[in-house]
XYZ file of C-alpha atoms in Angstrom:
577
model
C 75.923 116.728 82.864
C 76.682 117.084 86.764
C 76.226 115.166 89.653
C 73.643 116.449 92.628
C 73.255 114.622 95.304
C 71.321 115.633 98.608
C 70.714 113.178 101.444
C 69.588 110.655 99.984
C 68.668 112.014 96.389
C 70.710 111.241 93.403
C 70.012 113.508 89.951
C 71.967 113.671 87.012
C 71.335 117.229 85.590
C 71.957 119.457 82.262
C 75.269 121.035 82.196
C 74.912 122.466 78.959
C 75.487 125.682 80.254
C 77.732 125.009 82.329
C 80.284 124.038 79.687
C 83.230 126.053 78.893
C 83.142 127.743 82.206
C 85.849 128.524 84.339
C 85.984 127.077 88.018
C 84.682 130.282 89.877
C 82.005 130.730 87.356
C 80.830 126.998 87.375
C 81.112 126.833 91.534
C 79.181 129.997 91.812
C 76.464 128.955 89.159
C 75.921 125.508 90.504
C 75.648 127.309 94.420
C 72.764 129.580 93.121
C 71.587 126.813 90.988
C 70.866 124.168 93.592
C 69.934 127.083 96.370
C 72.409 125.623 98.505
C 75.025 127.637 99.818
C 76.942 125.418 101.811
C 77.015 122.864 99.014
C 80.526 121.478 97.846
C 81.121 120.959 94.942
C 84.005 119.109 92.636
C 84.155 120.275 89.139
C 86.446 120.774 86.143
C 87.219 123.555 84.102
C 88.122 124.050 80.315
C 91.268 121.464 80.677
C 88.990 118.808 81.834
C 86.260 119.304 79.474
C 89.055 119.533 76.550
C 90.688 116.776 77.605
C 93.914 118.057 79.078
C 95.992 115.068 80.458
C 97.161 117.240 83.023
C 93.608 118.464 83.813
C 92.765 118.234 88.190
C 89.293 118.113 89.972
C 89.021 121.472 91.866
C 86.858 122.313 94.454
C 86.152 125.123 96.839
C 88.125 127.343 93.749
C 91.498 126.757 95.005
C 91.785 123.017 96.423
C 93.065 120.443 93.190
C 93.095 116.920 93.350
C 95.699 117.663 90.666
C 97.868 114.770 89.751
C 97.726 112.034 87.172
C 94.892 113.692 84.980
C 91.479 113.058 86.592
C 90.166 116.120 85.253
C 90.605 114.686 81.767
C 88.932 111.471 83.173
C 85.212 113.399 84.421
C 85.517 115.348 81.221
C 85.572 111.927 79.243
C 82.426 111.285 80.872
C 81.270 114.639 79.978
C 80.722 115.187 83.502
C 81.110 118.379 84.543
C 80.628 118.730 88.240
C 79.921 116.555 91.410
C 77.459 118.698 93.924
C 76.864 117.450 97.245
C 74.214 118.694 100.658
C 74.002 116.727 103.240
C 72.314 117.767 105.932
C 72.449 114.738 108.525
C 74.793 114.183 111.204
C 77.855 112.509 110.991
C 77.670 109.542 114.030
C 80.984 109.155 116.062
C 81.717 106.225 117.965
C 83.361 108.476 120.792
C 82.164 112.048 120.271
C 84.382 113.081 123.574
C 87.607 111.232 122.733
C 87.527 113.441 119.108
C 86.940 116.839 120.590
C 89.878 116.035 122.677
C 92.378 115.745 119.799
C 90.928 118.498 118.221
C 92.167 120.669 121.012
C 95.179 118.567 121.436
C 95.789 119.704 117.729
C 94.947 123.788 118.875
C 96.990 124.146 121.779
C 99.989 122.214 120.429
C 100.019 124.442 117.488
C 102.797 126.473 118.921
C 105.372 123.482 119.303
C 104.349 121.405 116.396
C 102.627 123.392 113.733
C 104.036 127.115 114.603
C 105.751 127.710 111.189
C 103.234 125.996 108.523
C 100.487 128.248 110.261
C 103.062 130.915 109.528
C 104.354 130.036 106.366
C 102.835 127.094 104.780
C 105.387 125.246 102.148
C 107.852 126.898 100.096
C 109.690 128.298 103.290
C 113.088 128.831 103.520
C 113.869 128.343 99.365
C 117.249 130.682 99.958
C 119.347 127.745 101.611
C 116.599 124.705 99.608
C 118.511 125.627 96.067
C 121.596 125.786 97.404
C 122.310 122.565 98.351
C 120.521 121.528 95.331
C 117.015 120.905 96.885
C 114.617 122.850 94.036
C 114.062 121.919 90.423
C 116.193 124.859 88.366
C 114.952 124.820 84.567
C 114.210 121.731 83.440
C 116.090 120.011 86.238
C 119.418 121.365 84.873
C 120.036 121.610 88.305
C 122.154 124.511 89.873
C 121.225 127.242 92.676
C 118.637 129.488 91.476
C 119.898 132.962 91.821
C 116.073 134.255 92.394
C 115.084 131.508 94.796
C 114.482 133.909 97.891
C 112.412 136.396 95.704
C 109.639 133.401 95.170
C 109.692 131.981 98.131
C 106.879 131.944 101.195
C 108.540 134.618 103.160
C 108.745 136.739 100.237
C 104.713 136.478 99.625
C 104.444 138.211 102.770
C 107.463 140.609 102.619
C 105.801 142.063 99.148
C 102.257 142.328 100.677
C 101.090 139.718 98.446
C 99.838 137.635 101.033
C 96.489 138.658 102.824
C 95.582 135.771 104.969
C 96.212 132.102 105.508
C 92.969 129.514 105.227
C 92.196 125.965 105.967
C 90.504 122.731 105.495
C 87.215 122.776 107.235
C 87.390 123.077 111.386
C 91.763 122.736 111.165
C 93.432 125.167 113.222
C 96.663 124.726 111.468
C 95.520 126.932 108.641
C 98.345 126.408 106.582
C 97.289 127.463 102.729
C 98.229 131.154 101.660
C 95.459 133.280 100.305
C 97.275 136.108 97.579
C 95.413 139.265 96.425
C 97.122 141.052 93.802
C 95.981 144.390 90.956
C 99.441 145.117 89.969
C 100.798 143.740 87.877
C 98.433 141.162 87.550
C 95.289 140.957 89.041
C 94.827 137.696 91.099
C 91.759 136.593 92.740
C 92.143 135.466 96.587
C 88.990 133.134 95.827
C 92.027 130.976 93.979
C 94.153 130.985 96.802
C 97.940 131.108 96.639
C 100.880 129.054 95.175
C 102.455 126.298 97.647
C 106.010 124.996 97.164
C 105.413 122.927 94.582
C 103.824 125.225 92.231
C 106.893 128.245 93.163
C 109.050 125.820 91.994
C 107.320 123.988 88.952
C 106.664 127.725 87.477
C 108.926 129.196 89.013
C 112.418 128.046 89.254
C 112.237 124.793 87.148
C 110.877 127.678 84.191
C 113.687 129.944 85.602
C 111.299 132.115 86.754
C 111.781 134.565 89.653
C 109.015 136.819 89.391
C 106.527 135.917 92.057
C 103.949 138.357 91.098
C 103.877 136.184 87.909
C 103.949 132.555 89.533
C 101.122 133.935 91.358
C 99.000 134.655 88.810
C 100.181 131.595 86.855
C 98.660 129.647 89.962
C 95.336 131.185 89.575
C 95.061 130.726 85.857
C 96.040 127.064 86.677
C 93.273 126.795 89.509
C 90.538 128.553 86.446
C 91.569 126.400 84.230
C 91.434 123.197 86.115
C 94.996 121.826 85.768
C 97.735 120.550 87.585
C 100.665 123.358 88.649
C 103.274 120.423 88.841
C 102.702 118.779 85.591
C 101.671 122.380 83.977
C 105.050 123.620 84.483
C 107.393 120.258 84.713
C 105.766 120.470 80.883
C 106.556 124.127 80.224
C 110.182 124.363 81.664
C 110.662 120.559 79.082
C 109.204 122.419 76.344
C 111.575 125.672 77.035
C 114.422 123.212 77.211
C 113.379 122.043 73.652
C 113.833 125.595 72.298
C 117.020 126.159 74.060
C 119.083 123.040 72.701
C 117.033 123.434 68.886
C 114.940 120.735 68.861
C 112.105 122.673 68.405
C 113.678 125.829 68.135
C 110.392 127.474 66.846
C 108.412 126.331 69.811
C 106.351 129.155 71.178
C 102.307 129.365 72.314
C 100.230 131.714 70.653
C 103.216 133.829 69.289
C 104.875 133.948 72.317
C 108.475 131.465 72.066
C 109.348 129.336 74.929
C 111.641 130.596 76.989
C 113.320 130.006 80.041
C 112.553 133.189 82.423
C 110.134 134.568 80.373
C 106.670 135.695 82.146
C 104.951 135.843 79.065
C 105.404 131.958 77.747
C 104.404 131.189 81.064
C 100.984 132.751 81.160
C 100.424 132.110 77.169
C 101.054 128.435 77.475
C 98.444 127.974 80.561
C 95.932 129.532 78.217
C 97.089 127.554 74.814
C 97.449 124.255 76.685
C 94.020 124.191 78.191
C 92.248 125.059 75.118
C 94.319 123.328 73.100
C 95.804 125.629 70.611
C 98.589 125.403 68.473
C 101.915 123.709 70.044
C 99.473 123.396 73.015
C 97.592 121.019 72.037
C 101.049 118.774 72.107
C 101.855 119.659 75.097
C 98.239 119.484 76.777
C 99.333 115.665 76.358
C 101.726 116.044 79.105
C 105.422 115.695 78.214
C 105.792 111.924 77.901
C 103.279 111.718 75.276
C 104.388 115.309 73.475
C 108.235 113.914 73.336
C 106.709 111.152 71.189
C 105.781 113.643 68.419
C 108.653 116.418 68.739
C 111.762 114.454 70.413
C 113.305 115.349 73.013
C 112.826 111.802 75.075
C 116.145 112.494 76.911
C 115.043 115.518 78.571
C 111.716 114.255 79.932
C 111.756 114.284 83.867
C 108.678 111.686 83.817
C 108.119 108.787 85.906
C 105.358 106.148 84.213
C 104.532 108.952 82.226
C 104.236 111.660 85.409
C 106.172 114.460 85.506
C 108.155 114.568 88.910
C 107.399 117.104 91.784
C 109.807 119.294 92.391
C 111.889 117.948 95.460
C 115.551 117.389 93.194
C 116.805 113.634 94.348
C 119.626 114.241 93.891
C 119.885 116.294 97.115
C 122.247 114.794 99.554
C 119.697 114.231 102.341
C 118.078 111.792 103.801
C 114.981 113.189 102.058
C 116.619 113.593 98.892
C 116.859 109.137 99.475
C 113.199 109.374 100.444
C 111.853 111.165 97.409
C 114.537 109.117 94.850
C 112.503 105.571 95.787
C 109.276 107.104 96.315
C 109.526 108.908 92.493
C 110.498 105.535 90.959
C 108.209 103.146 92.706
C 104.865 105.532 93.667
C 102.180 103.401 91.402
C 101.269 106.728 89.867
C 104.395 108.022 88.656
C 106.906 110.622 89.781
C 104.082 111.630 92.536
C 105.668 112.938 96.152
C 102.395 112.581 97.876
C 101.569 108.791 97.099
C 103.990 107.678 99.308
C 105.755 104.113 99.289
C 105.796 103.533 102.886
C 103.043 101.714 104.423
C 102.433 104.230 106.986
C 102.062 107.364 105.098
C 100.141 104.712 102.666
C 97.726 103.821 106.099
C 97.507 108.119 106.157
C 96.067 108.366 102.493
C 93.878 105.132 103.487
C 92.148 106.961 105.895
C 92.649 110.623 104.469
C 94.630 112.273 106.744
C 96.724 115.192 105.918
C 100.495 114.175 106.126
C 101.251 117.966 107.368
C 99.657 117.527 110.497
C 102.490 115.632 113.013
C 100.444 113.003 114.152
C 102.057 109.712 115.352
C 100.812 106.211 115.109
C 99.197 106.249 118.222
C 97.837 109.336 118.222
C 96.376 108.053 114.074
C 94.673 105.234 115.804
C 93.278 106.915 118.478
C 91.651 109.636 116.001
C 90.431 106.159 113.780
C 88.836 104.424 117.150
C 87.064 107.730 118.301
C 85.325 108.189 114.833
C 84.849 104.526 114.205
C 84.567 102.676 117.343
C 86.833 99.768 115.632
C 89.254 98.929 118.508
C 91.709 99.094 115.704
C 95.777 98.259 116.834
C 98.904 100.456 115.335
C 99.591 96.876 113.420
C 96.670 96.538 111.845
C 97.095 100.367 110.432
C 100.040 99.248 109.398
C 98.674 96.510 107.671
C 96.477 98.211 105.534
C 99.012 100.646 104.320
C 100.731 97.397 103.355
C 97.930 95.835 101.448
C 96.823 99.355 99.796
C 100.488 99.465 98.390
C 100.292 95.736 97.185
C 96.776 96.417 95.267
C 98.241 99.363 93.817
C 100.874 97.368 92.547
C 99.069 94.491 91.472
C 97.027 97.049 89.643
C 99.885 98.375 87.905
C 100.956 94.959 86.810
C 97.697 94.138 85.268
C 98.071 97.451 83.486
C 101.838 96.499 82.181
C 103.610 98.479 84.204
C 106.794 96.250 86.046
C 110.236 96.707 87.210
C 111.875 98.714 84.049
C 109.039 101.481 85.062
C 110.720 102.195 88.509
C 113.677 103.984 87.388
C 114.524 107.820 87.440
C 114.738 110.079 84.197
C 117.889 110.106 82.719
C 117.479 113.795 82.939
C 117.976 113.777 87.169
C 120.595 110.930 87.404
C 123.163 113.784 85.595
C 124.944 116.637 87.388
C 123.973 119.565 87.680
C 125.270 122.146 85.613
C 126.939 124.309 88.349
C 126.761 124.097 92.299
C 127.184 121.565 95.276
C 126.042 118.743 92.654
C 127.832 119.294 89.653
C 130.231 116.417 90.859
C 127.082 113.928 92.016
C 126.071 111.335 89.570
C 123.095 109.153 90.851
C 124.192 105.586 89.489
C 121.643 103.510 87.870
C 122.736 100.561 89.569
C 122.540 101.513 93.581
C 119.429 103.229 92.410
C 118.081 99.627 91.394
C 119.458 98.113 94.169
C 117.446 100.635 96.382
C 114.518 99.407 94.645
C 114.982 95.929 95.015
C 115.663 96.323 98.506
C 112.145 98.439 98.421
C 110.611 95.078 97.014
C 111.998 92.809 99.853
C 110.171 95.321 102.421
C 107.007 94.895 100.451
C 107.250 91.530 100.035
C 107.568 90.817 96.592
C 109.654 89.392 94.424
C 112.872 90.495 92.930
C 110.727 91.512 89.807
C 108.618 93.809 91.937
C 105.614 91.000 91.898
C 103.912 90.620 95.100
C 104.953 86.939 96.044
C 101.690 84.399 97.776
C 102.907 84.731 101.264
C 102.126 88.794 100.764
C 98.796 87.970 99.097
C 98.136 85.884 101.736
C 99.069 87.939 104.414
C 96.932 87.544 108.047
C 95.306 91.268 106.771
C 94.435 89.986 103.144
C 93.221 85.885 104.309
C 89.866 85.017 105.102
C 89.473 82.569 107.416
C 88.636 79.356 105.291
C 87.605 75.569 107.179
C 86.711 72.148 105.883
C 84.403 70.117 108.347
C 82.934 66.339 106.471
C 79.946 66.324 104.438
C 76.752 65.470 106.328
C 73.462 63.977 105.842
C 71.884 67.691 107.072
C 74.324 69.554 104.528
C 72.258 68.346 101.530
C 69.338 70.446 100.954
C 72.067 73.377 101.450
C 74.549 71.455 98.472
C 71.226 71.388 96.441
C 70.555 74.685 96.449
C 74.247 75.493 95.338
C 74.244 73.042 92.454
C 71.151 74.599 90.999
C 72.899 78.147 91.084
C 73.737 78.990 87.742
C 77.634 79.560 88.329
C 77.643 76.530 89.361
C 75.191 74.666 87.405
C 77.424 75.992 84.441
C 80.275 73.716 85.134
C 79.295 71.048 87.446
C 76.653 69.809 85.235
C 78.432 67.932 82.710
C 75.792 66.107 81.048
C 77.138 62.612 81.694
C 75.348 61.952 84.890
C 71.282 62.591 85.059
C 69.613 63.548 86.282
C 71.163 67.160 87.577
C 71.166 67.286 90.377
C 70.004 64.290 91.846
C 72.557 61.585 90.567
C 75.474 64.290 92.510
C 73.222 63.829 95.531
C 73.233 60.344 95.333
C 76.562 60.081 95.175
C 77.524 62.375 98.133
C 74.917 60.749 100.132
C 77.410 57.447 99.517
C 80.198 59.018 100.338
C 79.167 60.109 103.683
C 77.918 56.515 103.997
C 81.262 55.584 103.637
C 80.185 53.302 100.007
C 81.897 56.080 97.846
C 85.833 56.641 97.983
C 85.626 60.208 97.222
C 86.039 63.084 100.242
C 83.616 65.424 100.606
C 83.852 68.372 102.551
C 80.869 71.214 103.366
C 83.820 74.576 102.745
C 83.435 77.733 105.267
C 84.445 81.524 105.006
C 84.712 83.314 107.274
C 82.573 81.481 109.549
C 80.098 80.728 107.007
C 78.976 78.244 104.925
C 79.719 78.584 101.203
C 81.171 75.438 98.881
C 81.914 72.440 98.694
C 85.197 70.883 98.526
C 85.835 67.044 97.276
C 88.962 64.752 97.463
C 90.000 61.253 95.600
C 92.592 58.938 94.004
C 92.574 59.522 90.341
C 92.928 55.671 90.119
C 89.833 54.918 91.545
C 88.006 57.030 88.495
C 89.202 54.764 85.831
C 87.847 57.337 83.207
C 89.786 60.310 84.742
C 92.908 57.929 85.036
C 92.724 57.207 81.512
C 92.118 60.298 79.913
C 94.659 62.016 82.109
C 97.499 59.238 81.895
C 98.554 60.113 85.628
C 100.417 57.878 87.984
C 98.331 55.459 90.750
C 98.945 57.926 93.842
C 97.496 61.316 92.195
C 95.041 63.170 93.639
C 92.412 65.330 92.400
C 90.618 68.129 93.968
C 87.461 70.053 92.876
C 85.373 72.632 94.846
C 82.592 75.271 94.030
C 81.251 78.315 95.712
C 78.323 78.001 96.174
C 77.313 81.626 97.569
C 76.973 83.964 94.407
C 78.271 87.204 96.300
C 81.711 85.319 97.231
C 82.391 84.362 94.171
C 85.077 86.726 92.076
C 87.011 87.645 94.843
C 89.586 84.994 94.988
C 88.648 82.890 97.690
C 88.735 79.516 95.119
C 92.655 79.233 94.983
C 93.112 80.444 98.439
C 90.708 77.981 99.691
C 92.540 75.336 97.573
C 96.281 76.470 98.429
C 94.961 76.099 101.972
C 93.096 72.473 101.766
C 96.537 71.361 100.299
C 98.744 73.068 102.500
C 97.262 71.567 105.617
């Protein structure tokens, strides 16, 4: 099926025929479909629908949400596409203040923006590989004797390059658009390969024919799958053949190996179909090493292959992207960044190429919002995004043993600047503990209470004395079937009029218990009650505790606050104060 929404109208639709298509074929068919030509559209293409773990969401041909396998999650769903029209304004709090920045953004282009405009990423890959900056087969490591012939200055030396695009109304413009007939033909509807896919089929397959990574790119963008995890996969796979533990591998015929065009264009085909030794490998690495060896070579990270940014560069960026690898939620993921304010930036989906500062963030935020929002507050959210991703994670059995580098990186490399530089395990765990401290949470990596109760993540909870007036309201509550469920033991009857009676004696002062009417957030929503264990002689009994104990009981009463976690917050609170 696909998705089509317009306005206001939500239809699921056949996409019988629309299965099995490539991404230019299924954009252009849903387009003429719909009669919309400024629709936008999110689909999949054969990796998705077949399940490739390494399978993106593409839309507008060439743009991939590419990373961690959603492809393979909409084609689980059998969903094929995702098409959207609206045709209503978009209301902005300050309509003036955001046509400012946006030609704040155009005439600082020069000074801040001058060379991705030029270029985009993948600049400069001549002096990158030489201090060890650029995955080289498999992470081998090494300088890449063909790094300048793949690199973004070469796409325009060759001719290969016709234009540079953008993202809707950005004057940056910074994606490459390639055209090629010889000796492949590439489609410019597919765009162009950025750094990271140069370097995952390029030098990490010890690859330096850009003509090829080109076209590899495209095939990629058809095929609806990630470039990073395509290759990372490929060049592991080559590196199988090389050392014999698979020395057969090859892809329809074709054997894996390192440098040669031909693998590289066979296995895009045979992983997203899922033929032969593809079908392993469509799996990603991780989960192919389980069924042909090779564990020791992976360069995964919770099961996601690393970009291609080496860490074992000696840079300050080669620090960055060493803790950002091991503790990004998703894996060995350069783009879900670690630090709460490129974490604030994905929040609120802004581009991290674009050199905007924290005030300058916030003021783009207010102007579209109207929030009144402070740099702090931006801050905090990055912070509590992090901590949900990680409490996520948790829940999913992912902990501190996860947030470690391949062994595959921590060597040297096998020639170069770095053939002396062993990362050590230990300092690298020591970085991530210190990463933990920053986040607030534990030693383990587990997000201690003062985090989770953090002035961004509290509600504001109060406890004012039962009254008279608060009845009707405690009535209503104890007739609510979450609460009816447990407060209505059975012993006393009738429910709920013997509970009444007996709050209406404690606010009369003839019943020891303490009752309290609970707030959130400024409104009512629970009830919260108080008392000495010894003066319930059946409680003190049964529960065998000393004279001085105290027990504590509350409800929520309001159905839509219940879930959310507000019961031992409330309680940690009442007990705190």
């Amino acid at each position: 099926v696909y998705l089509y929404i317009k306005d206001d109208t939500v239809e699921i639709r056949d996409a019988a025929h629309l299965w099995g298509l490539e991404v230019m074929d299924t954009e252009d068919t849903l387009k003429a479909e719909v009669g919309e030509r400024l629709a936008r559209i999110c689909e999949i293409g054969p990796a998705g629908e077949n399940l490739v773990k390494i399978a993106g969401i593409v839309n507008d041909y060439k743009d991939i949400a590419g990373r961690a396998g959603l492809g393979a999650v909409m084609g689980s769903k059998r969903l094929k596409a995702i098409v959207v029209r609206g045709s209503k304004n978009v209301p902005l709090a300050d309509a003036a203040k955001v046509k400012e920045i946006g030609r704040w953004v155009a005439d600082t282009l020069q000074e801040n923006h001058w060379t991705f405009h030029n270029f985009g990423t993948g600049m400069g890959l001549d002096g990158y590989t030489k201090f060890g900056g650029m995955a080289v087969r498999n992470y081998e490591g090494g300088p890449f004797e063909g790094a300048g012939e793949i690199s973004a200055e070469a796409l325009v030396e060759k001719g290969y390059r016709i234009k540079m695009e953008a993202c809707w109304a950005c004057s940056v413009r910074c994606k490459k658009v390639v055209k090629l007939e010889q000796p492949y033909q590439v489609d410019p509807k597919y765009g162009g390969p950025e750094f990271e896919s140069i370097a995952a089929m390029g030098s990490d397959c010890g690859i330096g024919d850009l003509a090829a990574v080109s076209k590899a790119n495209e095939r990629c963008n058809a095929l609806g799958m990630d470039t990073i995890s395509f290759g990372a996969t490929v060049a592991w796979a080559m590196d199988l053949r090389r050392r014999g533990i698979v020395p057969e591998a090859e892809v329809d015929g074709v054997p894996l190996e390192f440098g040669s065009v031909r693998a590289l264009l066979a296995a895009a085909e045979a992983i997203a179909h899922r033929r032969g030794l593809g079908d392993v490998l469509a799996e990603g690495s991780a989960r192919a090493a389980e069924k042909l060896g090779g564990k020791e070579l992976l360069t995964t990270v919770k099961g996601l292959e690393i970009a291609m940014h080496d860490p074992r560069q000696r840079t300050e960026f080669g620090k960055q992207v060493r803790i950002s690898y091991a503790t990004s939620p998703s894996g060995g993921d350069h783009m879900n960044s670690n630090l709460p304010s490129r974490s604030a930036r994905n929040t609120v989906g802004m581009c991290f190429f674009l050199k905007y500062d924290d005030p300058k963030l916030i003021d783009i935020v207010n102007a579209v919002t109207g929030w009144g929002m402070t740099t702090a507050e931006l801050t905090e959210i990055g912070e509590r995004s992090l901590t949900l991703a990680r409490l996520f994670n948790i829940r999913e059995g992912f902990g501190e043993d996860d947030d470690r580098l391949p062994t595959q990186v921590m060597k040297p490399h096998v020639s170069g600047v770095l053939s002396k530089v062993r990362l050590d395990p230990d300092d690298l765990a020591e970085q991530v503990r210190l990463y933990y401290a920053a986040r607030g949470w534990s030693e383990r990596g587990v997000p201690l209470p003062g985090t989770l109760e953090s002035p961004s993540t509290r509600s504001s909870y109060g406890f004012v004395p039962l009254r008279e007036e608060d009845l009707e309201l405690i009535r209503r509550w104890l007739l609510e079937p979450h609460v009816k469920r447990w407060w209505d033991d059975g012993v006393k009857a009738p429910y709920p009029d013997a509970e009444i009676d007996d709050y209406k004696a404690a606010i009369q002062g003839e019943d020891p218990t303490y009752r309290y009417l609970a707030w959130i957030d400024g409104r009512r929503a629970g009830m919260l009650q108080h008392y000495r264990i010894a003066d319930s002689p059946e409680y003190a009994a049964a529960l065998a505790l000393g004279e001085d104990a105290i027990g504590v009981d509350l409800f929520i009463g309001e159905a839509d606050l219940v879930g959310h976690g507000h019961g031992p917050a409330m309680l940690r609170q009442f007990l705190r104060d």
